């Protein structure tokens, strides 16, 4: 079974609190020092975090690009990897990608707001990284 360093769990907590830039910094530090298969796994989560950060800044193209790349990197780790419910994060990321693609760039601010990324209470749920239930 894969054992993650404490910094990984810190990054996951940051992700789930919506602290996407901090999550990026935390996960990037361990990603740079890691090797596969963990390296690609970290990168997938990191890219989804950065996608959500881009959405908070209304950068639609950056958000879509990194959501696509991040979910694609996580594809091979489904359904779970090292106590992480990858299937759930993968599905949430793909669903968000589809919603944003269908909405179009002109609705970026609206969706950033609906996801609670613009100092408002969101009406749509952001992706979360969940542990697998034992």
Coordinates of N, CA, C and O in Angstrom, one line a residue:
X1 N 0.8 -1.2 0.0 CA 0.0 0.0 0.0 C 0.9 1.3 0.0 O 1.9 1.3 0.7
X2 N 0.5 2.2 -0.8 CA 1.2 3.5 -0.9 C 1.1 4.3 0.4 O 0.0 4.5 0.9
X3 N 2.2 4.8 0.9 CA 2.3 5.6 2.1 C 2.6 7.0 1.6 O 3.7 7.2 1.0
X4 N 1.8 8.0 1.9 CA 2.1 9.4 1.5 C 2.7 10.1 2.7 O 2.4 9.9 3.9
X5 N 3.6 11.1 2.4 CA 4.2 11.9 3.4 C 3.2 12.9 4.0 O 2.1 13.1 3.4
X6 N 3.5 13.4 5.2 CA 2.6 14.3 5.9 C 2.2 15.5 5.1 O 1.1 16.0 5.1
X7 N 3.1 16.0 4.2 CA 2.9 17.1 3.4 C 1.8 16.9 2.4 O 1.0 17.8 2.0
X8 N 1.7 15.6 1.9 CA 0.6 15.3 1.0 C -0.8 15.5 1.7 O -1.7 16.1 1.1
X9 N -0.9 15.0 2.9 CA -2.2 15.2 3.6 C -2.4 16.7 3.9 O -3.6 17.1 3.9
X10 N -1.4 17.4 4.2 CA -1.5 18.9 4.4 C -2.1 19.5 3.1 O -3.0 20.3 3.1
X11 N -1.6 19.1 1.9 CA -2.1 19.6 0.7 C -3.5 19.2 0.4 O -4.3 20.0 -0.1
X12 N -3.9 18.0 0.8 CA -5.3 17.6 0.7 C -6.2 18.4 1.5 O -7.3 18.8 1.1
X13 N -5.8 18.7 2.8 CA -6.6 19.5 3.6 C -6.8 20.9 3.0 O -7.8 21.5 3.1
X14 N -5.7 21.5 2.5 CA -5.7 22.8 1.8 C -6.7 22.7 0.6 O -7.5 23.7 0.4
X15 N -6.6 21.7 -0.2 CA -7.5 21.5 -1.3 C -9.0 21.6 -0.8 O -9.8 22.3 -1.4
X16 N -9.3 20.8 0.2 CA -10.6 20.6 0.6 C -11.2 21.9 1.3 O -12.4 22.1 1.4
X17 N -10.3 22.7 1.8 CA -10.7 24.0 2.4 C -10.8 25.1 1.3 O -11.1 26.3 1.6
X18 N -10.5 24.8 0.1 CA -10.5 25.8 -1.0 C -9.3 26.7 -1.1 O -9.3 27.7 -1.7
X19 N -8.2 26.3 -0.4 CA -7.0 27.0 -0.4 C -6.1 26.5 -1.6 O -5.1 25.8 -1.4
X20 N -6.5 26.7 -2.8 CA -5.9 26.1 -3.9 C -4.5 26.5 -4.3 O -3.7 25.7 -4.7
X21 N -4.2 27.8 -4.0 CA -2.8 28.2 -4.3 C -1.9 27.6 -3.2 O -0.8 27.1 -3.6
X22 N -2.3 27.5 -2.0 CA -1.5 26.9 -0.9 C -1.3 25.4 -1.2 O -0.2 24.9 -1.1
X23 N -2.4 24.8 -1.7 CA -2.3 23.4 -2.0 C -1.3 23.2 -3.2 O -0.5 22.2 -3.1
X24 N -1.3 24.0 -4.1 CA -0.4 24.0 -5.2 C 1.1 24.0 -4.7 O 1.9 23.2 -5.0
X25 N 1.3 25.0 -3.8 CA 2.7 25.1 -3.3 C 3.1 23.8 -2.5 O 4.2 23.3 -2.6
X26 N 2.2 23.3 -1.7 CA 2.5 22.2 -0.8 C 2.7 20.9 -1.7 O 3.7 20.2 -1.5
X27 N 1.8 20.7 -2.6 CA 2.0 19.5 -3.5 C 3.1 19.6 -4.5 O 3.8 18.6 -4.8
X28 N 3.4 20.8 -4.9 CA 4.5 20.9 -5.9 C 5.8 20.6 -5.2 O 6.7 19.9 -5.9
X29 N 6.0 20.9 -4.0 CA 7.2 20.6 -3.3 C 7.5 19.1 -3.2 O 8.6 18.7 -3.4
X30 N 6.4 18.3 -3.0 CA 6.7 16.9 -2.9 C 6.7 16.3 -4.3 O 7.4 15.3 -4.6
X31 N 5.9 16.9 -5.2 CA 5.9 16.4 -6.6 C 7.3 16.5 -7.2 O 7.8 15.6 -7.9
X32 N 8.0 17.6 -7.0 CA 9.3 17.8 -7.6 C 10.3 16.7 -7.1 O 11.2 16.4 -7.9
X33 N 10.1 16.2 -5.9 CA 11.1 15.2 -5.4 C 10.6 13.8 -5.6 O 11.4 12.8 -5.2
X34 N 9.4 13.6 -6.1 CA 8.9 12.2 -6.2 C 9.2 11.5 -7.6 O 9.7 12.2 -8.5
X35 N 8.9 10.3 -7.6 CA 9.0 9.5 -8.8 C 7.7 8.7 -9.1 O 6.9 8.6 -8.1
X36 N 7.5 8.3 -10.3 CA 6.3 7.6 -10.6 C 6.2 6.2 -9.8 O 7.3 5.7 -9.6
X37 N 5.0 5.8 -9.4 CA 3.7 6.3 -9.8 C 3.2 7.5 -9.0 O 2.2 8.1 -9.5
X38 N 3.8 7.8 -7.9 CA 3.3 8.9 -7.1 C 3.4 10.3 -7.8 O 2.5 11.1 -7.7
X39 N 4.5 10.5 -8.6 CA 4.7 11.8 -9.2 C 3.5 12.2 -10.1 O 3.0 13.3 -10.0
X40 N 3.0 11.3 -10.9 CA 1.9 11.6 -11.8 C 0.6 11.7 -11.0 O -0.2 12.6 -11.3
X41 N 0.4 11.0 -9.9 CA -0.7 11.1 -9.0 C -0.8 12.5 -8.4 O -1.8 13.2 -8.4
X42 N 0.4 12.9 -7.8 CA 0.4 14.2 -7.2 C 0.1 15.3 -8.2 O -0.6 16.3 -8.0
X43 N 0.7 15.1 -9.4 CA 0.5 16.1 -10.5 C -1.0 16.3 -10.9 O -1.4 17.4 -11.1
X44 N -1.7 15.1 -10.9 CA -3.1 15.2 -11.3 C -3.9 16.0 -10.3 O -4.7 16.9 -10.6
X45 N -3.7 15.8 -9.0 CA -4.4 16.5 -8.0 C -3.9 18.0 -8.0 O -4.8 18.9 -7.9
X46 N -2.7 18.2 -8.1 CA -2.1 19.6 -8.2 C -2.7 20.3 -9.4 O -3.1 21.5 -9.2
X47 N -2.9 19.7 -10.5 CA -3.4 20.4 -11.7 C -4.9 20.7 -11.5 O -5.4 21.8 -11.9
X48 N -5.6 19.9 -10.8 CA -7.0 20.2 -10.5 C -7.1 21.4 -9.5 O -7.9 22.3 -9.7
X49 N -6.2 21.4 -8.6 CA -6.2 22.5 -7.6 C -5.9 23.8 -8.4 O -6.6 24.9 -8.1
X50 N -4.9 23.8 -9.3 CA -4.6 25.0 -10.0 C -5.8 25.4 -11.0 O -6.0 26.6 -11.1
X51 N -6.4 24.4 -11.5 CA -7.6 24.7 -12.3 C -8.7 25.5 -11.5 O -9.2 26.5 -12.0
X52 N -8.9 25.1 -10.3 CA -9.9 25.8 -9.4 C -9.4 27.2 -9.1 O -10.2 28.1 -9.0
X53 N -8.1 27.3 -8.9 CA -7.5 28.6 -8.6 C -7.7 29.5 -9.9 O -8.1 30.7 -9.7
X54 N -7.5 29.0 -11.0 CA -7.8 29.8 -12.3 C -9.2 30.2 -12.4 O -9.5 31.3 -12.8
X55 N -10.1 29.3 -12.0 CA -11.5 29.6 -12.1 C -11.8 30.7 -11.1 O -12.6 31.6 -11.5
X56 N -11.2 30.7 -10.0 CA -11.5 31.8 -9.0 C -11.0 33.2 -9.5 O -11.5 34.2 -9.1
X57 N -10.1 33.1 -10.5 CA -9.6 34.4 -11.1 C -10.2 34.6 -12.5 O -9.7 35.4 -13.3
X58 N -11.3 33.8 -12.7 CA -12.0 33.9 -14.0 C -11.2 33.6 -15.2 O -11.4 34.2 -16.3
X59 N -10.2 32.8 -15.1 CA -9.4 32.3 -16.2 C -10.0 31.0 -16.7 O -9.6 29.9 -16.3
X60 N -11.0 31.1 -17.6 CA -11.7 30.0 -18.1 C -10.8 29.0 -18.9 O -10.8 27.8 -18.6
X61 N -10.0 29.5 -19.8 CA -9.1 28.7 -20.6 C -8.1 27.9 -19.7 O -7.9 26.7 -19.9
X62 N -7.5 28.6 -18.8 CA -6.5 28.0 -17.9 C -7.2 26.9 -17.0 O -6.7 25.8 -16.8
X63 N -8.4 27.2 -16.6 CA -9.2 26.2 -15.8 C -9.5 25.0 -16.6 O -9.2 23.9 -16.1
X64 N -10.0 25.2 -17.8 CA -10.4 24.0 -18.6 C -9.2 23.1 -19.0 O -9.2 21.9 -18.9
X65 N -8.1 23.8 -19.3 CA -6.9 23.1 -19.7 C -6.4 22.2 -18.5 O -6.1 21.0 -18.7
X66 N -6.3 22.8 -17.3 CA -5.7 22.1 -16.2 C -6.7 21.0 -15.6 O -6.3 20.0 -15.2
X67 N -8.0 21.3 -15.7 CA -9.0 20.3 -15.3 C -8.9 19.1 -16.2 O -8.9 17.9 -15.7
X68 N -8.7 19.3 -17.5 CA -8.6 18.2 -18.5 C -7.3 17.4 -18.2 O -7.3 16.2 -18.2
X69 N -6.2 18.1 -18.0 CA -4.9 17.5 -17.8 C -4.9 16.7 -16.5 O -4.4 15.6 -16.4
X70 N -5.4 17.4 -15.5 CA -5.4 16.7 -14.1 C -6.3 15.5 -14.1 O -5.8 14.5 -13.6
X71 N -7.5 15.6 -14.6 CA -8.3 14.4 -14.6 C -7.7 13.3 -15.5 O -7.8 12.1 -15.1
X72 N -7.1 13.6 -16.6 CA -6.5 12.6 -17.4 C -5.3 11.9 -16.7 O -5.2 10.7 -16.8
X73 N -4.6 12.6 -15.9 CA -3.5 12.0 -15.2 C -4.0 11.1 -14.1 O -3.4 10.1 -13.8
X74 N -5.2 11.4 -13.5 CA -5.7 10.5 -12.5 C -6.4 9.3 -13.0 O -6.7 8.4 -12.2
X75 N -6.7 9.3 -14.3 CA -7.5 8.2 -14.9 C -6.9 6.8 -14.5 O -7.7 5.9 -14.2
X76 N -5.6 6.6 -14.6 CA -5.0 5.3 -14.4 C -5.0 4.9 -12.9 O -4.7 3.7 -12.6
X77 N -5.3 5.8 -12.0 CA -5.3 5.5 -10.5 C -6.7 5.1 -10.0 O -6.8 4.8 -8.8
X78 N -7.7 5.1 -10.8 CA -9.0 4.8 -10.4 C -9.1 3.3 -10.1 O -8.4 2.5 -10.7
X79 N -10.0 2.8 -9.2 CA -10.9 3.6 -8.5 C -10.3 4.3 -7.2 O -10.9 5.3 -6.7
X80 N -9.3 3.7 -6.7 CA -8.6 4.3 -5.5 C -7.1 4.1 -5.5 O -6.6 3.1 -6.2
X81 N -6.5 4.9 -4.8 CA -5.0 4.8 -4.8 C -4.6 5.4 -3.4 O -4.9 6.5 -3.1
X82 N -3.8 4.6 -2.7 CA -3.3 5.1 -1.4 C -4.3 5.7 -0.5 O -4.0 6.8 0.0
X83 N -5.4 5.1 -0.2 CA -6.4 5.6 0.6 C -7.2 6.8 0.1 O -8.1 7.4 0.7
X84 N -7.0 7.1 -1.2 CA -7.7 8.2 -1.8 C -8.8 7.7 -2.8 O -8.5 6.8 -3.6
X85 N -10.0 8.2 -2.7 CA -11.1 7.8 -3.6 C -10.9 8.6 -4.9 O -11.5 9.7 -5.1
X86 N -10.1 8.1 -5.8 CA -9.7 8.7 -7.0 C -11.0 8.8 -7.9 O -11.2 9.8 -8.6
X87 N -11.8 7.8 -7.9 CA -13.0 7.8 -8.8 C -13.8 9.0 -8.5 O -14.3 9.6 -9.5
X88 N -14.0 9.3 -7.3 CA -14.9 10.5 -6.9 C -14.3 11.8 -7.4 O -15.0 12.6 -8.1
X89 N -13.0 12.0 -7.2 CA -12.3 13.2 -7.7 C -12.3 13.3 -9.2 O -12.6 14.3 -9.8
X90 N -12.0 12.2 -9.8 CA -12.0 12.1 -11.3 C -13.4 12.5 -11.8 O -13.5 13.3 -12.7
X91 N -14.5 11.9 -11.3 CA -15.8 12.1 -11.8 C -16.2 13.6 -11.5 O -16.8 14.2 -12.4
X92 N -15.9 14.1 -10.4 CA -16.3 15.5 -10.1 C -15.5 16.4 -11.0 O -16.1 17.4 -11.5
X93 N -14.3 16.2 -11.3 CA -13.5 17.0 -12.2 C -14.0 17.0 -13.6 O -14.2 18.0 -14.2
X94 N -14.4 15.8 -14.1 CA -14.9 15.7 -15.4 C -16.3 16.4 -15.5 O -16.6 17.0 -16.5
X95 N -17.1 16.2 -14.5 CA -18.4 16.9 -14.5 C -18.3 18.4 -14.5 O -19.0 19.1 -15.3
X96 N -17.4 18.9 -13.8 CA -17.1 20.3 -13.7 C -16.6 20.8 -15.1 O -17.0 21.8 -15.6
X97 N -15.7 20.0 -15.7 CA -15.2 20.4 -17.0 C -16.3 20.4 -18.0 O -16.3 21.4 -18.8
X98 N -17.2 19.5 -18.0 CA -18.3 19.5 -19.0 C -19.2 20.7 -18.8 O -19.6 21.3 -19.7
X99 N -19.5 21.0 -17.5 CA -20.4 22.1 -17.2 C -19.8 23.4 -17.7 O -20.5 24.2 -18.4
X100 N -18.5 23.6 -17.5 CA -17.9 24.8 -17.9 C -17.7 24.9 -19.4 O -17.8 26.0 -20.0
X101 N -17.4 23.8 -20.0 CA -17.3 23.8 -21.5 C -18.6 24.2 -22.1 O -18.7 25.0 -23.1
X102 N -19.7 23.6 -21.6 CA -21.0 23.9 -22.2 C -21.5 25.3 -21.9 O -22.2 25.9 -22.7
X103 N -21.1 25.8 -20.8 CA -21.5 27.2 -20.4 C -20.8 28.2 -21.2 O -21.4 29.3 -21.6
X104 N -19.5 28.0 -21.5 CA -18.8 29.0 -22.3 C -18.1 30.0 -21.5 O -18.4 30.3 -20.4
X105 N -17.1 30.6 -22.1 CA -16.2 31.6 -21.4 C -16.9 32.8 -20.9 O -16.6 33.3 -19.8
X106 N -18.0 33.2 -21.6 CA -18.7 34.4 -21.1 C -19.4 34.2 -19.8 O -19.8 35.2 -19.2
X107 N -19.5 33.0 -19.4 CA -20.2 32.7 -18.1 C -19.2 32.3 -17.0 O -19.6 31.8 -15.9
X108 N -18.0 32.6 -17.2 CA -16.9 32.2 -16.2 C -17.2 32.8 -14.8 O -17.2 32.1 -13.8
X109 N -17.5 34.1 -14.8 CA -17.7 34.8 -13.5 C -18.9 34.2 -12.8 O -18.9 34.0 -11.6
X110 N -19.9 33.9 -13.5 CA -21.2 33.3 -13.0 C -20.9 32.0 -12.3 O -21.3 31.7 -11.2
X111 N -20.1 31.1 -13.0 CA -19.8 29.8 -12.4 C -18.8 29.9 -11.3 O -18.9 29.2 -10.3
X112 N -17.8 30.8 -11.4 CA -16.9 31.0 -10.3 C -17.7 31.4 -9.0 O -17.4 30.9 -7.9
X113 N -18.7 32.2 -9.2 CA -19.6 32.6 -8.1 C -20.4 31.4 -7.6 O -20.5 31.2 -6.4
X114 N -21.0 30.7 -8.5 CA -21.8 29.5 -8.1 C -21.0 28.5 -7.4 O -21.5 27.7 -6.5
X115 N -19.7 28.4 -7.7 CA -18.8 27.4 -7.0 C -18.3 28.0 -5.7 O -17.5 27.4 -5.0
X116 N -18.7 29.2 -5.3 CA -18.3 29.8 -4.1 C -16.8 30.3 -4.1 O -16.2 30.4 -3.1
X117 N -16.3 30.7 -5.3 CA -14.9 31.1 -5.4 C -14.8 32.6 -5.5 O -13.7 33.1 -5.7
X118 N -15.9 33.3 -5.2 CA -15.8 34.8 -5.3 C -16.4 35.4 -4.1 O -17.2 36.3 -4.1
X119 N -16.0 35.0 -2.9 CA -16.4 35.5 -1.6 C -17.9 35.4 -1.4 O -18.5 36.2 -0.7
X120 N -18.5 34.4 -2.0 CA -19.9 34.2 -1.8 C -20.1 32.7 -1.5 O -19.3 31.9 -1.8
X121 N -21.2 32.4 -0.9 CA -21.6 31.0 -0.6 C -22.0 30.4 -1.9 O -22.9 30.9 -2.6
X122 N -21.3 29.3 -2.3 CA -21.6 28.7 -3.5 C -22.8 27.8 -3.5 O -23.2 27.3 -2.5
X123 N -23.5 27.7 -4.7 CA -24.6 26.8 -4.8 C -24.2 25.5 -5.5 O -25.0 24.6 -5.5
X124 N -23.1 25.4 -6.1 CA -22.6 24.2 -6.7 C -21.4 23.7 -5.9 O -20.6 24.5 -5.4
X125 N -21.3 22.4 -5.8 CA -20.2 21.8 -4.9 C -18.9 21.7 -5.7 O -18.9 21.3 -6.9
X126 N -17.8 22.2 -5.1 CA -16.5 22.0 -5.6 C -16.0 20.6 -5.5 O -16.4 19.9 -4.5
X127 N -15.1 20.2 -6.4 CA -14.6 18.8 -6.2 C -13.8 18.8 -4.8 O -13.3 19.7 -4.4
X128 N -13.8 17.6 -4.2 CA -13.1 17.3 -3.0 C -12.3 16.1 -3.1 O -12.6 15.2 -3.9
X129 N -11.3 16.0 -2.3 CA -10.4 14.8 -2.3 C -10.9 14.0 -1.0 O -10.7 14.6 0.1
X130 N -11.4 12.8 -1.2 CA -11.9 12.1 -0.1 C -11.0 10.8 0.1 O -10.5 10.2 -0.8
X131 N -11.0 10.4 1.4 CA -10.3 9.1 1.7 C -11.3 8.0 1.5 O -12.5 8.2 1.6
X132 N -10.8 6.9 1.2 CA -11.6 5.7 1.0 C -12.1 5.2 2.4 O -11.3 5.2 3.3
X133 N -13.3 4.9 2.5 CA -13.8 4.3 3.7 C -13.3 2.9 3.9 O -13.3 2.1 3.0
X134 N -12.9 2.7 5.2 CA -12.4 1.3 5.4 C -13.5 0.4 5.9 O -14.5 0.7 6.4

